[in-house]
PDB file of C-alpha atoms in Angstrom:
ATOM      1  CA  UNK A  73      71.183 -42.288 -24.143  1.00  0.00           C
ATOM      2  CA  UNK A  74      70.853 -39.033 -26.319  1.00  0.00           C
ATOM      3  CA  UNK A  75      67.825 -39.722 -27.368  1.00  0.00           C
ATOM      4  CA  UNK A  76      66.781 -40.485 -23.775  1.00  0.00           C
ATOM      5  CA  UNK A  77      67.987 -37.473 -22.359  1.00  0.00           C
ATOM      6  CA  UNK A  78      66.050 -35.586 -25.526  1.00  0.00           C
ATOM      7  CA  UNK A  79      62.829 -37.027 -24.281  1.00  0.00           C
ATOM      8  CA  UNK A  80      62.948 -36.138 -20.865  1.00  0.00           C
ATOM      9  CA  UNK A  81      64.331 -32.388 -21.323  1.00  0.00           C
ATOM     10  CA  UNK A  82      60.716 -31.986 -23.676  1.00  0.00           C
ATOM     11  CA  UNK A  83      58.694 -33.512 -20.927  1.00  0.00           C
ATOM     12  CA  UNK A  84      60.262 -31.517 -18.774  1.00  0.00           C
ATOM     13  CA  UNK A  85      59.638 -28.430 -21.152  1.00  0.00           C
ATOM     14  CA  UNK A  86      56.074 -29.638 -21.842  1.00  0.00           C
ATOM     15  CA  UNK A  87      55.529 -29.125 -17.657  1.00  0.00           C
ATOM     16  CA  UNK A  88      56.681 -26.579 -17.110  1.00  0.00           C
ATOM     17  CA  UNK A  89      54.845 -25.076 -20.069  1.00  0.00           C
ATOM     18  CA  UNK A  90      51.986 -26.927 -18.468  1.00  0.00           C
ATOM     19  CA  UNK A  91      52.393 -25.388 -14.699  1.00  0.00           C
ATOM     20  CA  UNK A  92      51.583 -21.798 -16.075  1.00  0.00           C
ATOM     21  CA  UNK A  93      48.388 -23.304 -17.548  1.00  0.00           C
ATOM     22  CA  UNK A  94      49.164 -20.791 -21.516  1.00  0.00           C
ATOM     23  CA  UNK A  95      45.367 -20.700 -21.771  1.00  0.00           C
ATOM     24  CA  UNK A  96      45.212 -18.824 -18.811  1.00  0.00           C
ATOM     25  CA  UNK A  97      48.286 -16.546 -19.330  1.00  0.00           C
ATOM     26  CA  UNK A  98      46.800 -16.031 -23.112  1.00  0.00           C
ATOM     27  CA  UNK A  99      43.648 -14.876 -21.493  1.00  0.00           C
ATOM     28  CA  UNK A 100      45.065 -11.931 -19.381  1.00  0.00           C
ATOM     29  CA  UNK A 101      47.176 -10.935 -22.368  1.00  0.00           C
ATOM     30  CA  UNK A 102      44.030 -10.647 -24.321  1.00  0.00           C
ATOM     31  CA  UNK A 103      42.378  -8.911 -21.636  1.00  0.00           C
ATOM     32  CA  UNK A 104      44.207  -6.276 -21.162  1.00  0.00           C
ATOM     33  CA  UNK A 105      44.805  -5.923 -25.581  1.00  0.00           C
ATOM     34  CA  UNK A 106      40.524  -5.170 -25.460  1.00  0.00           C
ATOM     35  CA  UNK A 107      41.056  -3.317 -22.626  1.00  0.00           C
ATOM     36  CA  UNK A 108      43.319  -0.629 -24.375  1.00  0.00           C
ATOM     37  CA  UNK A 109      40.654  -0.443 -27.146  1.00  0.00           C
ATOM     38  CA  UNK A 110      37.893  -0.197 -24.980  1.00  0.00           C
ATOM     39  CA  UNK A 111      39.705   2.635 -23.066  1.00  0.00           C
ATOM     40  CA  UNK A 112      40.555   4.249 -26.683  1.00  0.00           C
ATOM     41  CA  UNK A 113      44.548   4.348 -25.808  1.00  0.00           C
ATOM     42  CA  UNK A 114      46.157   6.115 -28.919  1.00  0.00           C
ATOM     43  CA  UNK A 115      49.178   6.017 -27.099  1.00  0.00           C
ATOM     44  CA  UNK A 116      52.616   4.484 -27.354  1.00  0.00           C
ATOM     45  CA  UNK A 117      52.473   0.453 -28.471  1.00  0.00           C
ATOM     46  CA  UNK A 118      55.166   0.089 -25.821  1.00  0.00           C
ATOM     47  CA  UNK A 119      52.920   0.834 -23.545  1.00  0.00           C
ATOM     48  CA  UNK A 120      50.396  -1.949 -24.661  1.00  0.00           C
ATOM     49  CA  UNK A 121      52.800  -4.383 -24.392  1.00  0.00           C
ATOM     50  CA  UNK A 122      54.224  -3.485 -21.114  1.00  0.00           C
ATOM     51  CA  UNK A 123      50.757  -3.513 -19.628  1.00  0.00           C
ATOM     52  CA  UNK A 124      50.130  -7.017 -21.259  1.00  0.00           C
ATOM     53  CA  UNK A 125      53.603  -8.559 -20.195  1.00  0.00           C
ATOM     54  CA  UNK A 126      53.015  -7.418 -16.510  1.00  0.00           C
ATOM     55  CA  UNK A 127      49.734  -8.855 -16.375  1.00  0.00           C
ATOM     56  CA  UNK A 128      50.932 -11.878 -18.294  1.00  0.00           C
ATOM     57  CA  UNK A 129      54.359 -12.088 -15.498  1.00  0.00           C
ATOM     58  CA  UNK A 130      51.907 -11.975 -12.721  1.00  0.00           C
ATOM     59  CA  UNK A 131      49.157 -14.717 -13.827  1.00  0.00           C
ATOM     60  CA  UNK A 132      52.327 -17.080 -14.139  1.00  0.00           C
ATOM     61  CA  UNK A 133      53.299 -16.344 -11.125  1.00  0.00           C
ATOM     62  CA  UNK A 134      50.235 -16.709  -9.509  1.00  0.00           C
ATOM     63  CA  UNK A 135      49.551 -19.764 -11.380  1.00  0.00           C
ATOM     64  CA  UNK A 136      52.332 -21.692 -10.556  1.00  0.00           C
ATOM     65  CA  UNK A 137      52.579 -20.415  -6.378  1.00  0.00           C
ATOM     66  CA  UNK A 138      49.392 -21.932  -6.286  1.00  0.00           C
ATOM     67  CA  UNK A 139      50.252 -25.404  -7.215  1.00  0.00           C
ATOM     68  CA  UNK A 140      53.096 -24.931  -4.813  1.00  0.00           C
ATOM     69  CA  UNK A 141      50.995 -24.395  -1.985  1.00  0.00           C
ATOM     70  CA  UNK A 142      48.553 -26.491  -3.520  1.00  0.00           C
ATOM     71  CA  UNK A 143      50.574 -29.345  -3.286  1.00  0.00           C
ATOM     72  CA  UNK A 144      48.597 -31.652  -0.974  1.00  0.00           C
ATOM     73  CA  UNK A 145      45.027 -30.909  -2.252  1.00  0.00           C
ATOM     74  CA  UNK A 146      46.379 -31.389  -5.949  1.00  0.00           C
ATOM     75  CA  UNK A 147      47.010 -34.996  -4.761  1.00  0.00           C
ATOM     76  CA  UNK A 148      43.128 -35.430  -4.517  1.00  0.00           C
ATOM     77  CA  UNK A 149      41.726 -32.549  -6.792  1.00  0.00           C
ATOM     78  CA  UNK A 150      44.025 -32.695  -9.751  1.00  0.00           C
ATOM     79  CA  UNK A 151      46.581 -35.295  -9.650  1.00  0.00           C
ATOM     80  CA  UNK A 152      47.473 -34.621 -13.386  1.00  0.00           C
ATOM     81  CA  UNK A 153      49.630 -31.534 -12.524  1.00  0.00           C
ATOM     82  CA  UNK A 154      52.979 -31.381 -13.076  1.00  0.00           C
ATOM     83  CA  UNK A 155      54.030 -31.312  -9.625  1.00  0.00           C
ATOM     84  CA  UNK A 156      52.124 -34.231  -8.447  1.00  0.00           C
ATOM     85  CA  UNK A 157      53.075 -36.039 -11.966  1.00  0.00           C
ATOM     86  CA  UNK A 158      56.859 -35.281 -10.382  1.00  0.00           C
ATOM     87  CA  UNK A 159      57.732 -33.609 -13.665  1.00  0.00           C
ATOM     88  CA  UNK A 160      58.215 -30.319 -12.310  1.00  0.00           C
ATOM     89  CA  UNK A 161      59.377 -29.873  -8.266  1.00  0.00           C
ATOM     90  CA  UNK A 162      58.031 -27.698  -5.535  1.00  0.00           C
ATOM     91  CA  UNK A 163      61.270 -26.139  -5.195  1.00  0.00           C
ATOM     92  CA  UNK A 164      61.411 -25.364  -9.184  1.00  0.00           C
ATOM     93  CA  UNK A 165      57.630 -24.288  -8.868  1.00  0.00           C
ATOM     94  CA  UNK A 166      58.924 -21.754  -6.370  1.00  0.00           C
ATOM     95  CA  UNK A 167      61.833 -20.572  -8.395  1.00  0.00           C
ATOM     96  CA  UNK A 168      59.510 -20.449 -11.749  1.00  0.00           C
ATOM     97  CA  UNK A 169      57.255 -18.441  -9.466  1.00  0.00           C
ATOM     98  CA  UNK A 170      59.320 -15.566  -7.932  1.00  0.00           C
ATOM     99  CA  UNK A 171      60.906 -15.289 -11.398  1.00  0.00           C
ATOM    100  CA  UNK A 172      57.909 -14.039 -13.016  1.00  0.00           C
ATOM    101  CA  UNK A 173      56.861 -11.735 -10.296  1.00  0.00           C
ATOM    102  CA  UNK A 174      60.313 -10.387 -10.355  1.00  0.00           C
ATOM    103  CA  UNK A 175      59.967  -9.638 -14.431  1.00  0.00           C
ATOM    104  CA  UNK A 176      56.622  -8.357 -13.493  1.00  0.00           C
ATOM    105  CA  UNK A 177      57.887  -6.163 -10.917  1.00  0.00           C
ATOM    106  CA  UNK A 178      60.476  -4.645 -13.226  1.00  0.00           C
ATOM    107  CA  UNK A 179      58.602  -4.253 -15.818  1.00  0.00           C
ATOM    108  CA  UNK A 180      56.094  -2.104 -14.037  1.00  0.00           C
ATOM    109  CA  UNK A 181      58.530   0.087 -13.253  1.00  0.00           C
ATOM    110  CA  UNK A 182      58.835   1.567 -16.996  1.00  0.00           C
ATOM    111  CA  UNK A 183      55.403   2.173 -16.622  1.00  0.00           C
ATOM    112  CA  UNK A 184      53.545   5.776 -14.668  1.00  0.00           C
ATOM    113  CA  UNK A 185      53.800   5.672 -11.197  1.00  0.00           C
ATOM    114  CA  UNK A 186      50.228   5.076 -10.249  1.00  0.00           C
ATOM    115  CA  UNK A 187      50.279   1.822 -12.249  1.00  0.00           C
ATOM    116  CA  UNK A 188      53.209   0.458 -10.210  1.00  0.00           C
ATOM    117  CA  UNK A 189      51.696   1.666  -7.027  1.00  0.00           C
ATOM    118  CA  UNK A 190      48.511  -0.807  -8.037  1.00  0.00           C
ATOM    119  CA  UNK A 191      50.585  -3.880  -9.818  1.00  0.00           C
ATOM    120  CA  UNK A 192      53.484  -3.755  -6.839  1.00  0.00           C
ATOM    121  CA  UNK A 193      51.924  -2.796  -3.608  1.00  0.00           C
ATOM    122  CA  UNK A 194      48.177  -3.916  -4.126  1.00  0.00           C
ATOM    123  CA  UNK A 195      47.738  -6.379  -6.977  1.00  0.00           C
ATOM    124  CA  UNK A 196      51.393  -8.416  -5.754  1.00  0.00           C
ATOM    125  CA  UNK A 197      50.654  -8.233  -1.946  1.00  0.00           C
ATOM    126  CA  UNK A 198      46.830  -9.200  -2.501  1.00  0.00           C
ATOM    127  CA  UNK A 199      47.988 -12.560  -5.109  1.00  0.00           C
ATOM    128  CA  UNK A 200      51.260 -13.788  -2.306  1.00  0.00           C
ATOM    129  CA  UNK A 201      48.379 -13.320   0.658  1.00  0.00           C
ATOM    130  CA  UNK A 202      45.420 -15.351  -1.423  1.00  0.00           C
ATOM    131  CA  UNK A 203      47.637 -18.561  -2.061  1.00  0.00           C
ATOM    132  CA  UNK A 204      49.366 -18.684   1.126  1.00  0.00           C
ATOM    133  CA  UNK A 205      46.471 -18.096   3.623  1.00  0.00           C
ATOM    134  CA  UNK A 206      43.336 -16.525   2.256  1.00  0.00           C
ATOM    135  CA  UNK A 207      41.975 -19.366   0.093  1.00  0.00           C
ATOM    136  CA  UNK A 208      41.569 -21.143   2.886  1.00  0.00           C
ATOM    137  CA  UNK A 209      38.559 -19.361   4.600  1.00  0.00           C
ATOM    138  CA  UNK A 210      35.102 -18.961   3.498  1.00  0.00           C
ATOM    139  CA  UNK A 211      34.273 -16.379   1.070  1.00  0.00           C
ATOM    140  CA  UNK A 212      37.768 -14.014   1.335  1.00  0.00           C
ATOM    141  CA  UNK A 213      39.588 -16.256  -0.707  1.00  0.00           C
ATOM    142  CA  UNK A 214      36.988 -16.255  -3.252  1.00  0.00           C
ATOM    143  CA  UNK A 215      36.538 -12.454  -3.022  1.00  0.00           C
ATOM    144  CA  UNK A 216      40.307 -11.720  -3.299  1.00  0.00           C
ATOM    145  CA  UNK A 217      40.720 -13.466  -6.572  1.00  0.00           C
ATOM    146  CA  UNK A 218      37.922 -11.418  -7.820  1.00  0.00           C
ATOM    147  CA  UNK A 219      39.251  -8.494  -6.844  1.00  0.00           C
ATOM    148  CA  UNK A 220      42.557  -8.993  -8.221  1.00  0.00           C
ATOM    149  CA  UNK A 221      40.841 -10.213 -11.515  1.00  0.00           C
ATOM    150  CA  UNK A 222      38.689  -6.806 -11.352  1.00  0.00           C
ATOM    151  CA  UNK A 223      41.539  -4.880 -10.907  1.00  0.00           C
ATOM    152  CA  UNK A 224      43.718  -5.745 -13.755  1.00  0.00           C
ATOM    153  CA  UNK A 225      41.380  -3.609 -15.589  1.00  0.00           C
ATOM    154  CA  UNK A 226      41.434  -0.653 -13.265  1.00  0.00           C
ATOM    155  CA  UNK A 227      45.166  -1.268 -13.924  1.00  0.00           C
ATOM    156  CA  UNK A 228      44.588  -1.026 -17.550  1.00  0.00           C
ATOM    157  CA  UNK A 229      42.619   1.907 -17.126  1.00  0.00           C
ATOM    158  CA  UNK A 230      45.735   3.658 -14.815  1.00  0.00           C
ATOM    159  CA  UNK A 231      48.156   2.782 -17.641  1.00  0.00           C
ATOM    160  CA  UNK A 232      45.824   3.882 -20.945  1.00  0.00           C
ATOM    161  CA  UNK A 233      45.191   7.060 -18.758  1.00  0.00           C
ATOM    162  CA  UNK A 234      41.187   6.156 -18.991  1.00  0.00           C
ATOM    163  CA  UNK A 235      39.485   4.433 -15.998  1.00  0.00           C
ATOM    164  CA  UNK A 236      36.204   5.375 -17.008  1.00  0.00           C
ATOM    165  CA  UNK A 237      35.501   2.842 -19.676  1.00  0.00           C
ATOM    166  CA  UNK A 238      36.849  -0.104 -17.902  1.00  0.00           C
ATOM    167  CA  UNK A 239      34.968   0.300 -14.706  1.00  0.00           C
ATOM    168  CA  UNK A 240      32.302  -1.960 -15.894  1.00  0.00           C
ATOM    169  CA  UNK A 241      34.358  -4.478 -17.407  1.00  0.00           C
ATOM    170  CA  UNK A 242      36.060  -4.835 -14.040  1.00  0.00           C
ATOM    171  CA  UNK A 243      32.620  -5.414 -12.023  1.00  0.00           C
ATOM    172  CA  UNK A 244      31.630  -7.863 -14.628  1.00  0.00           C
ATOM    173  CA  UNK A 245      35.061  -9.443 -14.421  1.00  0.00           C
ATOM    174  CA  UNK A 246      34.694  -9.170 -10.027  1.00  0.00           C
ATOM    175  CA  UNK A 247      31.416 -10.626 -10.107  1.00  0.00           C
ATOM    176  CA  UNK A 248      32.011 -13.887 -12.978  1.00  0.00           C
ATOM    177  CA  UNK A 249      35.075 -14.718 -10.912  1.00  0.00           C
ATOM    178  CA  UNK A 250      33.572 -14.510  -7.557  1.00  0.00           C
ATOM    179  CA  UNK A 251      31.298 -17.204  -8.784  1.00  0.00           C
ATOM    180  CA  UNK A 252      33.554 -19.004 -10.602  1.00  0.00           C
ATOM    181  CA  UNK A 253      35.529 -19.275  -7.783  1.00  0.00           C
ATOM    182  CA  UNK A 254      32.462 -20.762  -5.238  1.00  0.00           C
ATOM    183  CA  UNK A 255      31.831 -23.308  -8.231  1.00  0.00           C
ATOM    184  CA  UNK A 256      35.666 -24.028  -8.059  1.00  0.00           C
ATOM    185  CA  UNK A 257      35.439 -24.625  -4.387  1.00  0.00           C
ATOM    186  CA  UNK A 258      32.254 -27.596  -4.925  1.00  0.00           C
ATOM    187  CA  UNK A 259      34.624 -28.821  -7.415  1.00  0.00           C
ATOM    188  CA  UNK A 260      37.587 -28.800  -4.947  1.00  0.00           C
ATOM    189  CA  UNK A 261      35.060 -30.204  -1.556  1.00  0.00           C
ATOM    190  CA  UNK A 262      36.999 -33.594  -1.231  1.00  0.00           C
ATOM    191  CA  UNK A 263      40.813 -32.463  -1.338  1.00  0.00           C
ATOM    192  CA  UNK A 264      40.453 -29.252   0.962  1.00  0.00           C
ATOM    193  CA  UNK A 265      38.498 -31.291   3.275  1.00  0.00           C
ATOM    194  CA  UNK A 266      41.287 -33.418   3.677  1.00  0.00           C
ATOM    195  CA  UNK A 267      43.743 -30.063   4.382  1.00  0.00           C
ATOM    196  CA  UNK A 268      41.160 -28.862   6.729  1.00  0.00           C
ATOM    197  CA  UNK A 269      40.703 -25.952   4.380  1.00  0.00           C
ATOM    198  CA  UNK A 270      37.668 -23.851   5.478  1.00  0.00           C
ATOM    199  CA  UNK A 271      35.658 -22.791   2.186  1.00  0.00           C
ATOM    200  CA  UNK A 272      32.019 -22.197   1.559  1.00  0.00           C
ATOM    201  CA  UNK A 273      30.764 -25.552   0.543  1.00  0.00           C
ATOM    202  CA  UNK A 274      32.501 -27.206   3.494  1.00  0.00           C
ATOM    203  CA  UNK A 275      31.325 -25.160   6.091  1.00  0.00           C
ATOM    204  CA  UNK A 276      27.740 -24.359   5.124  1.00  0.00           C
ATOM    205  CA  UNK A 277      27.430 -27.406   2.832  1.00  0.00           C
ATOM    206  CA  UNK A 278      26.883 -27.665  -1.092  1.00  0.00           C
ATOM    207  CA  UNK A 279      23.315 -26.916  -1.506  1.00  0.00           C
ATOM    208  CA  UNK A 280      24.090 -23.039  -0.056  1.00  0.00           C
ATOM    209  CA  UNK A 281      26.770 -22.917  -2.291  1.00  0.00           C
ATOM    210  CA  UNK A 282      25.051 -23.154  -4.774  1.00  0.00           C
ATOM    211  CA  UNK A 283      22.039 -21.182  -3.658  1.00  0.00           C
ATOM    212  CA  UNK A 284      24.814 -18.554  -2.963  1.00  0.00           C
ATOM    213  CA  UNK A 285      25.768 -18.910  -7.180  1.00  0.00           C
ATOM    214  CA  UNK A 286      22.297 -18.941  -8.138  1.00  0.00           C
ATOM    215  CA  UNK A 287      21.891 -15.570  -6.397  1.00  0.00           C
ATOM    216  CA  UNK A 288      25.223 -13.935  -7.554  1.00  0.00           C
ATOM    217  CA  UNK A 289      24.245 -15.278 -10.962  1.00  0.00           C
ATOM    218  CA  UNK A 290      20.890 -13.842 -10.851  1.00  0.00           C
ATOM    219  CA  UNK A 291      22.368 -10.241 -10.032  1.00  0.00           C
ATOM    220  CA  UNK A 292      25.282 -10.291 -12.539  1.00  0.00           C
ATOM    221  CA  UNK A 293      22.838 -11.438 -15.273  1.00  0.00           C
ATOM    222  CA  UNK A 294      20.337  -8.295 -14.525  1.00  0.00           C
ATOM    223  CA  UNK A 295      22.762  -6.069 -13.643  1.00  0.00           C
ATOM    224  CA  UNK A 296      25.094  -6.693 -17.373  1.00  0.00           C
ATOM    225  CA  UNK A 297      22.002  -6.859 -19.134  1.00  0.00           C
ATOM    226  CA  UNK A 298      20.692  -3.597 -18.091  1.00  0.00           C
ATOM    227  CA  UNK A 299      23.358  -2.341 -19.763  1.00  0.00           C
ATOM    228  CA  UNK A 300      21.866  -3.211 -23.007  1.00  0.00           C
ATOM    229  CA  UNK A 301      18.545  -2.000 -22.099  1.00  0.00           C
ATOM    230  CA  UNK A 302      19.598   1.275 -21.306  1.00  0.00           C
ATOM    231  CA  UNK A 303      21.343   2.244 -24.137  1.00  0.00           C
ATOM    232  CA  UNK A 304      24.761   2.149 -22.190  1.00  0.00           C
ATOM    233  CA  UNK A 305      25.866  -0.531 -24.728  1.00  0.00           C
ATOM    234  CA  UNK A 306      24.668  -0.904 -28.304  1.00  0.00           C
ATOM    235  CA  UNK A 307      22.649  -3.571 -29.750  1.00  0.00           C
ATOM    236  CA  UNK A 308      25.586  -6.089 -30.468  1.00  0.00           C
ATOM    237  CA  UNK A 309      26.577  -5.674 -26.593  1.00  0.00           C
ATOM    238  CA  UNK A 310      23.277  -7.441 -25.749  1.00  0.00           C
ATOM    239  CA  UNK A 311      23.322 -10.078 -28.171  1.00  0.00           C
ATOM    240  CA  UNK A 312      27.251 -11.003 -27.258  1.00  0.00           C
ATOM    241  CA  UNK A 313      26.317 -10.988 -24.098  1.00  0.00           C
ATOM    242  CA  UNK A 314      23.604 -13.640 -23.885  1.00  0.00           C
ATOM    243  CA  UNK A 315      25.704 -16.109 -25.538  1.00  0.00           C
ATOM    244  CA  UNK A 316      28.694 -15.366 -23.822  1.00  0.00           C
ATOM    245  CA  UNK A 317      28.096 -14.483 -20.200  1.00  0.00           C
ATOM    246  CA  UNK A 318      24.126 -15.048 -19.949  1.00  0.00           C
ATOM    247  CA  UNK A 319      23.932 -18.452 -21.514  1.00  0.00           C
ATOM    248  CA  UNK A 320      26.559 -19.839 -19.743  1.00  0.00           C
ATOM    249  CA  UNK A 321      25.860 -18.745 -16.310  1.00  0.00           C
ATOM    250  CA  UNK A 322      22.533 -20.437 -16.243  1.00  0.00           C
ATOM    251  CA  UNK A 323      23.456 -23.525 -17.813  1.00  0.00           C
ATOM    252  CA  UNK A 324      26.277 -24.137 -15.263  1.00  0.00           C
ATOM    253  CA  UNK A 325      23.437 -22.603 -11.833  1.00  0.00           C
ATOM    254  CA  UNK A 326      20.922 -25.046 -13.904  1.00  0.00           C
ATOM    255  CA  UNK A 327      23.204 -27.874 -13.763  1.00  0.00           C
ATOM    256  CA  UNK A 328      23.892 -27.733 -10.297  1.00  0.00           C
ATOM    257  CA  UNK A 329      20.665 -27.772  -9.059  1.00  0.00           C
ATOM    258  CA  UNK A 330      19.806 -30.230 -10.947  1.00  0.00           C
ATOM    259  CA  UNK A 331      23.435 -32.565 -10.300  1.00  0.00           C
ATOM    260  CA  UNK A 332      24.974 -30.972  -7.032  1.00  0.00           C
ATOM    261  CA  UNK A 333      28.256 -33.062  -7.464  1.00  0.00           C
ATOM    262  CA  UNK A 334      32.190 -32.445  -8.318  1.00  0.00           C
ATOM    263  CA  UNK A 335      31.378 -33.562 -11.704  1.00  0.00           C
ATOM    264  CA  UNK A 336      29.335 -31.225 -12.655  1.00  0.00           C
ATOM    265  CA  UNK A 337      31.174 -28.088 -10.598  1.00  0.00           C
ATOM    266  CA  UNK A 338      33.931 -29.063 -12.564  1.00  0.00           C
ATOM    267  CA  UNK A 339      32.804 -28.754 -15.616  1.00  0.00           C
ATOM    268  CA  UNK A 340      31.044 -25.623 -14.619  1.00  0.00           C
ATOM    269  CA  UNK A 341      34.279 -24.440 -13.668  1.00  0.00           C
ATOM    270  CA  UNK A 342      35.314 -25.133 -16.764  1.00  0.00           C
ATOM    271  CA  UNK A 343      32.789 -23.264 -19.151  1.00  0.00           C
ATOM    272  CA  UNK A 344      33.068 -19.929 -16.777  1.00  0.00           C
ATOM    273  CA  UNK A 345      36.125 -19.532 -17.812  1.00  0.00           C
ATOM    274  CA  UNK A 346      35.510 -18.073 -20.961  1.00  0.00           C
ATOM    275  CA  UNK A 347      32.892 -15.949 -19.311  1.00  0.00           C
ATOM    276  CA  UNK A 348      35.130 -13.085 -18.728  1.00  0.00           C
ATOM    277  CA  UNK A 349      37.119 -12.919 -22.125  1.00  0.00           C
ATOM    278  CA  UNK A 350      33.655 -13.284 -23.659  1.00  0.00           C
ATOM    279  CA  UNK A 351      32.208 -10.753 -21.634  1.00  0.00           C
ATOM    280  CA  UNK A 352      35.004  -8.185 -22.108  1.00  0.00           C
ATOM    281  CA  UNK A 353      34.291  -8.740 -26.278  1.00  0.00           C
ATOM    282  CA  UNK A 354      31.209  -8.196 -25.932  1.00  0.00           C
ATOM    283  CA  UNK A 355      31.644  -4.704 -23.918  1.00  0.00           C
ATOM    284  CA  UNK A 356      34.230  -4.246 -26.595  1.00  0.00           C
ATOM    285  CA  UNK A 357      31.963  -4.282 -29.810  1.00  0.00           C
ATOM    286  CA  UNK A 358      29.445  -2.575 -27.490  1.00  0.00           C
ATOM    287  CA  UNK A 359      31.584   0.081 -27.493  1.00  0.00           C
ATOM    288  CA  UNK A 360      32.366   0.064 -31.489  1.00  0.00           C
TER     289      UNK A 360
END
């Protein structure tokens, strides 16, 4: 019976551990570590880690209120989640939730006012909104993410007192996840349709979904690579940059158009990703 009970407190550990997706959470930790080198913060550690735990608070939060509300689409989309699984509840979801936004909350408040005028009554607001209603319209779920994404480092750049620097990262990190997210939505086609969701693909169809990547793609890839050819960045920028943000971007727009299916979206999904901690490094050593 001990034993028994042993087992199912670690699945039930493994979860919930599971429901905040730690790859994710480890991301946006790491994030916002580059972002207070890029921004050249000699300031208190404290600070570092304050900024990181907030962000970290908030991306579990966010994580986990969107399987809540994600509940029926899961059932089609990703029935390996913990609360379709029944390992985790919606009600404990919700509870896991508004505990991390509440740590978030208070930790932004040991941070400068401007900060928690961003995290609290923008960033908050904007993350609540997207999972409850926006996701389910065409394009402004996709382009609230991406905000919120892009400004986490505007956020950094309020807290290490140095916007400048990090107003690049954040339209790189804007314009990966605003694709991302449209790739995420091909991926997703057969569960929303069945919650009447309204995205991109399903009201204008795959193919101009993707079309709509291959453009954003297309723009991004110019646009960061300018960068390089400028001068802004150094000579490692460009080379970091091809094999992390570049590369990947046209072998997940090439991939589509030659497979338009949830297969491949997914996996697309998948390997973009990394696109934003890999483009953040490379603005990083760009900057060395």
């Amino acid at each position: 019976y001990k034993s028994f009970k042993s087992n199912e407190m670690l699945k039930k550990i493994f979860s919930v551990i599971k429901i905040i997706r730690p790859l994710n959470v480890t991301s946006s930790g790491i994030a916002i570590l580059f972002s207070s080198q890029i921004a050249g913060y000699q300031g208190s550690t404290s600070n570092v880690l304050l900024a990181i735990f907030v962000v970290i608070f908030f991306t579990i939060g966010a994580n986990v209120l969107n399987d809540f509300f994600d509940y029926e689409t899961d059932k089609v989309n990703r029935p390996d989640r913990a609360i379709i699984a029944g390992n985790v509840t919606r009600i404990q979801a919700l509870y896991i939730s508004i505990f991390s936004f509440a740590a978030g909350v208070f930790l932004s408040l040991q941070l400068n006012f401007n900060s928690q005028i961003l995290s609290i009554f923008v960033s908050l607001p904007l993350l609540i909104f997207y999972n409850a209603k926006a996701k389910n319209y065409p394009l402004v779920g996709n382009v609230i993410v991406a905000l919120i994404l892009g400004l986490s480092f505007i956020y950094a750049g309020i807290v290490f007192e140095n916007i400048k620097p990090l107003i690049v990262p954040a339209l790189l990190a804007f314009g990966l996840t605003l694709i991302r997210e449209i790739v995420k939505d091909i991926a997703d086609l057969e569960g929303d349709k069945i919650v009447g969701a309204r995205t991109f693909p399903i009201i204008f169809g795959n193919e101009k979904a993707i079309y709509l990547c291959t453009f954003l793609s297309a723009i991004l890839g110019c646009l960061a690579f300018i960068l390089f050819l400028n001068g802004y960045y150094n000579f490692y920028y460009g080379i970091l940059l091809i094999i992390t943000v570049e590369i990947p971007l046209a072998v997940v727009v090439i991939s589509l158009l030659n497979k338009p299916n949830t297969k491949t979206a997914k996996k697309g999904a998948k390997l973009l990703k990394f696109c934003t901690l890999g483009g953040l490094f490379s603005i990083y050593i760009g900057t060395i």
